CSV table of C-alpha atoms in Angstrom, one decimal:
chain,number,residue,atom,x,y,z
A,1,GLN,CA,-17.4,1.9,26.8
A,2,LYS,CA,-19.4,4.1,24.6
A,3,GLU,CA,-20.8,2.2,21.6
A,4,VAL,CA,-22.6,2.8,18.4
A,5,GLU,CA,-24.4,-0.2,16.8
A,6,GLN,CA,-25.5,-0.6,13.2
A,7,ASN,CA,-26.8,-3.5,11.2
A,8,SER,CA,-23.8,-4.4,8.9
A,9,GLY,CA,-26.1,-5.5,6.1
A,10,PRO,CA,-25.9,-5.8,3.3
A,11,LEU,CA,-29.2,-4.0,2.8
A,12,SER,CA,-30.5,-4.4,-0.7
A,13,VAL,CA,-33.4,-2.3,-2.1
A,14,PRO,CA,-34.7,-1.9,-5.6
A,15,GLU,CA,-34.2,1.4,-7.4
A,16,GLY,CA,-36.8,4.0,-6.5
A,17,ALA,CA,-37.6,2.4,-3.1
A,18,ILE,CA,-37.0,3.9,0.4
A,19,ALA,CA,-33.8,2.7,2.1
A,20,SER,CA,-34.0,2.7,5.9
A,21,LEU,CA,-30.7,2.7,7.9
A,22,ASN,CA,-30.7,2.4,11.6
A,23,CYS,CA,-28.3,3.1,14.5
A,24,THR,CA,-28.4,2.9,18.2
A,25,TYR,CA,-26.0,4.4,20.7
A,26,SER,CA,-25.2,3.6,24.3
A,27,ASP,CA,-24.3,7.0,25.8
A,28,ARG,CA,-27.6,8.7,26.9
A,29,GLY,CA,-25.7,12.0,27.2
A,30,SER,CA,-24.8,12.1,23.5
A,31,GLN,CA,-26.1,15.3,21.8
A,32,SER,CA,-24.7,15.3,18.2
A,33,PHE,CA,-25.2,12.7,15.5
A,34,PHE,CA,-23.9,12.3,12.0
A,35,TRP,CA,-24.4,10.2,8.9
A,36,TYR,CA,-21.5,9.6,6.6
A,37,ARG,CA,-21.5,7.9,3.2
A,38,GLN,CA,-18.4,6.0,2.1
A,39,TYR,CA,-17.9,4.6,-1.4
A,40,SER,CA,-15.5,1.7,-1.7
A,41,GLY,CA,-11.9,3.0,-1.6
A,42,LYS,CA,-13.0,6.5,-0.8
A,43,SER,CA,-13.1,8.7,2.3
A,44,PRO,CA,-16.3,9.3,4.4
A,45,GLU,CA,-18.5,12.1,3.1
A,46,LEU,CA,-20.8,13.9,5.6
A,47,ILE,CA,-24.4,13.8,4.4
A,48,MET,CA,-26.5,14.7,7.5
A,49,SER,CA,-26.1,16.0,11.0
A,50,ILE,CA,-28.9,16.0,13.6
A,51,TYR,CA,-28.9,17.4,17.1
A,52,SER,CA,-32.6,17.6,18.1
A,53,ASN,CA,-35.3,15.0,18.5
A,54,GLY,CA,-37.5,14.6,15.4
A,55,ASP,CA,-36.9,14.6,11.7
A,56,LYS,CA,-34.4,16.6,9.5
A,57,GLU,CA,-34.8,16.6,5.8
A,58,ASP,CA,-32.3,17.4,3.1
A,59,GLY,CA,-33.3,16.5,-0.5
A,60,ARG,CA,-33.9,12.7,-0.7
A,61,PHE,CA,-32.4,12.2,2.8
A,62,THR,CA,-34.2,12.3,6.1
A,63,ALA,CA,-32.5,11.8,9.5
A,64,GLN,CA,-34.6,10.9,12.5
A,65,LEU,CA,-33.5,11.2,16.1
A,66,ASN,CA,-35.2,9.8,19.2
A,67,LYS,CA,-33.0,10.5,22.2
A,68,ALA,CA,-35.3,8.7,24.6
A,69,SER,CA,-34.9,5.5,22.6
A,70,GLN,CA,-31.2,6.3,21.8
A,71,TYR,CA,-32.0,5.7,18.2
A,72,VAL,CA,-31.1,7.6,15.0
A,73,SER,CA,-32.0,6.6,11.5
A,74,LEU,CA,-31.5,7.7,7.9
A,75,LEU,CA,-34.1,7.4,5.2
A,76,ILE,CA,-33.2,7.6,1.6
A,77,ARG,CA,-36.1,8.2,-0.7
A,78,ASP,CA,-36.2,7.3,-4.4
A,79,SER,CA,-33.0,5.3,-4.0
A,80,GLN,CA,-30.6,5.3,-6.9
A,81,PRO,CA,-27.8,2.9,-7.8
A,82,SER,CA,-25.4,5.7,-7.1
A,83,ASP,CA,-26.5,5.5,-3.4
A,84,SER,CA,-24.9,2.1,-3.2
A,85,ALA,CA,-22.2,2.6,-0.5
A,86,THR,CA,-21.5,2.0,3.2
A,87,TYR,CA,-23.3,4.4,5.5
A,88,LEU,CA,-21.6,5.2,8.8
A,89,CYS,CA,-23.4,6.4,11.8
A,90,ALA,CA,-21.3,8.6,14.1
A,91,VAL,CA,-21.9,10.0,17.6
A,92,VAL,CA,-19.9,12.6,19.5
A,93,GLY,CA,-19.0,10.5,22.5
A,94,GLY,CA,-15.9,11.8,24.2
A,95,SER,CA,-15.3,14.9,26.3
A,96,GLN,CA,-12.9,16.1,23.7
A,97,GLY,CA,-15.5,15.8,21.0
A,98,ASN,CA,-14.2,12.8,19.2
A,99,LEU,CA,-16.5,10.8,16.9
A,100,ILE,CA,-17.5,7.3,17.7
A,101,PHE,CA,-18.4,5.4,14.6
A,102,GLY,CA,-20.7,2.4,14.1
A,103,LYS,CA,-19.3,-0.4,11.9
A,104,GLY,CA,-21.4,0.8,9.0
A,105,THR,CA,-24.3,-0.6,6.9
A,106,LYS,CA,-23.6,-1.6,3.3
A,107,LEU,CA,-26.4,-0.5,1.0
A,108,SER,CA,-26.9,-1.9,-2.4
A,109,VAL,CA,-29.5,-0.4,-4.7
A,110,LYS,CA,-30.5,-2.7,-7.6
A,111,PRO,CA,-31.5,-1.2,-11.0
B,1,ASP,CA,-16.0,25.2,0.5
B,2,THR,CA,-15.6,22.1,2.7
B,3,GLU,CA,-12.3,20.8,1.2
B,4,VAL,CA,-9.6,19.1,3.1
B,5,THR,CA,-6.6,18.0,1.0
B,6,GLN,CA,-4.1,15.3,1.7
B,7,THR,CA,-0.9,14.3,0.1
B,8,PRO,CA,0.3,11.9,-1.1
B,9,LYS,CA,-2.7,9.8,-2.3
B,10,HIS,CA,-0.7,6.6,-2.2
B,11,LEU,CA,2.5,5.7,-0.4
B,12,VAL,CA,4.5,2.6,-0.3
B,13,MET,CA,7.3,2.4,2.2
B,14,GLY,CA,9.6,-0.1,3.7
B,15,MET,CA,9.8,-0.8,7.4
B,16,THR,CA,13.0,1.2,7.8
B,17,ASN,CA,11.8,4.3,5.9
B,18,LYS,CA,10.8,7.7,7.3
B,19,LYS,CA,7.9,9.4,5.5
B,20,SER,CA,5.3,12.1,6.2
B,21,LEU,CA,1.7,12.5,5.4
B,22,LYS,CA,0.3,16.0,4.9
B,23,CYS,CA,-3.1,17.5,5.4
B,24,GLU,CA,-4.3,21.1,4.7
B,25,GLN,CA,-7.6,22.9,5.1
B,26,HIS,CA,-8.6,26.5,4.4
B,27,MET,CA,-11.9,26.6,6.1
B,28,GLY,CA,-10.7,28.4,9.2
B,29,HIS,CA,-11.3,25.3,11.2
B,30,ARG,CA,-9.5,25.1,14.6
B,31,ALA,CA,-9.7,21.3,15.2
B,32,MET,CA,-7.9,18.7,13.0
B,33,TYR,CA,-7.8,15.0,13.3
B,34,TRP,CA,-6.0,11.9,12.1
B,35,TYR,CA,-7.9,8.7,11.7
B,36,LYS,CA,-6.8,5.2,10.6
B,37,GLN,CA,-9.1,3.0,8.6
B,38,LYS,CA,-8.5,-0.7,7.9
B,39,ALA,CA,-10.5,-2.5,5.2
B,40,LYS,CA,-14.2,-3.1,6.1
B,41,LYS,CA,-13.8,-1.3,9.4
B,42,PRO,CA,-14.9,2.2,10.6
B,43,PRO,CA,-12.3,5.0,11.0
B,44,GLU,CA,-10.4,4.8,14.3
B,45,LEU,CA,-9.3,8.1,15.9
B,46,MET,CA,-5.5,8.5,16.4
B,47,PHE,CA,-4.9,12.2,17.3
B,48,VAL,CA,-6.9,15.4,17.8
B,49,TYR,CA,-5.4,18.9,17.6
B,50,SER,CA,-7.5,21.7,19.0
B,51,TYR,CA,-6.2,25.2,18.4
B,52,GLU,CA,-2.8,23.7,17.3
B,53,LYS,CA,-2.4,21.8,20.6
B,54,LEU,CA,-2.5,18.0,20.8
B,55,SER,CA,-5.6,17.3,22.9
B,56,ILE,CA,-6.1,13.5,22.2
B,57,ASN,CA,-3.6,10.8,21.7
B,58,GLU,CA,-5.4,7.5,21.5
B,59,SER,CA,-2.5,5.4,22.8
B,60,VAL,CA,-1.0,5.4,19.3
B,61,PRO,CA,2.5,3.8,19.0
B,62,SER,CA,5.4,6.2,18.9
B,63,ARG,CA,6.3,5.3,15.4
B,64,PHE,CA,3.5,7.7,14.5
B,65,SER,CA,4.3,11.3,15.3
B,66,PRO,CA,1.8,14.1,14.6
B,67,GLU,CA,2.7,17.7,14.1
B,68,CYS,CA,0.5,20.8,13.7
B,69,PRO,CA,2.7,23.6,12.3
B,70,ASN,CA,-0.3,26.1,12.1
B,71,SER,CA,-4.0,26.1,12.1
B,72,SER,CA,-4.3,25.0,8.5
B,73,LEU,CA,-1.7,22.2,8.4
B,74,LEU,CA,-1.4,18.8,9.9
B,75,ASN,CA,1.4,16.3,9.4
B,76,LEU,CA,1.8,12.7,10.4
B,77,HIS,CA,5.4,11.6,10.5
B,78,LEU,CA,6.0,7.8,10.0
B,79,HIS,CA,9.0,5.9,11.1
B,80,ALA,CA,9.8,2.2,11.4
B,81,LEU,CA,6.3,1.1,10.6
B,82,GLN,CA,5.0,-2.5,10.5
B,83,PRO,CA,3.1,-4.2,7.7
B,84,GLU,CA,0.0,-4.2,10.0
B,85,ASP,CA,0.1,-0.3,9.8
B,86,SER,CA,-1.0,-0.6,6.2
B,87,ALA,CA,-4.3,1.3,6.0
B,88,LEU,CA,-6.1,4.3,4.7
B,89,TYR,CA,-5.0,7.4,6.8
B,90,LEU,CA,-7.7,10.0,6.9
B,91,CYS,CA,-7.4,13.7,8.0
B,92,ALA,CA,-10.5,15.6,9.1
B,93,SER,CA,-11.2,19.1,10.3
B,94,SER,CA,-14.0,20.9,12.1
B,95,ARG,CA,-14.8,24.3,13.5
B,96,GLY,CA,-14.0,23.1,17.0
B,97,THR,CA,-14.2,19.9,19.0
B,98,GLY,CA,-17.5,18.7,20.3
B,99,ALA,CA,-20.7,19.1,18.3
B,100,TYR,CA,-19.2,20.4,15.1
B,101,GLU,CA,-19.4,18.6,11.8
B,102,GLN,CA,-16.1,16.9,10.8
B,103,TYR,CA,-15.1,17.0,7.1
B,104,PHE,CA,-12.7,14.3,5.8
B,105,GLY,CA,-10.0,14.6,3.2
B,106,PRO,CA,-9.6,12.0,0.5
B,107,GLY,CA,-7.1,10.0,2.5
B,108,THR,CA,-3.6,8.5,1.9
B,109,ARG,CA,-3.5,4.8,1.1
B,110,LEU,CA,-0.4,3.5,2.9
B,111,THR,CA,1.3,0.2,2.2
B,112,VAL,CA,4.2,-1.0,4.4
B,113,THR,CA,6.3,-3.6,2.8
């Protein structure tokens, strides 16, 4: 059973701080990793994809992947109250390319 | 443009009704997906269509019937649903199955009474 684990939170950070979200996965053969942001009552929005070991930066977001440790993380710099949402880690885990989601981490950014 | 559209936004139906959910994308994607999401849970995969052929059916009850009329459209036909089927139904699309990014539509909030 392929699994993706996330700390459910809530993770609370002050405005302007760095928020660090973490995810581990069980399938060592996984190659593709995604972070989605989901506001309450809305659908998931893709914010980052990462396929290679190392860091990938996009604006205030940095995704980090370590395949040896089966670990992927998302850093949000200069956190804003508008970043308050649930962040879903997803891994391509099936032979047909379906996403396996973690349970999500709820982030709260306090003004 | 990464837009996936879904109609209706909200749907209330009785257990004896028949209704359909619709999804459309114009990104030239060849894979389309239906997910079900209950409150405070991650999305759960229901069906995958790849090149208009059903490639994954995650043991979903037969009261849910998917249809892919063409590469841009995806329907989910609903019949004789149960109250526990109330959820947010999400459509997604991607260039193909596998490593490609999946983009979600806004979802249909379904309530079964």
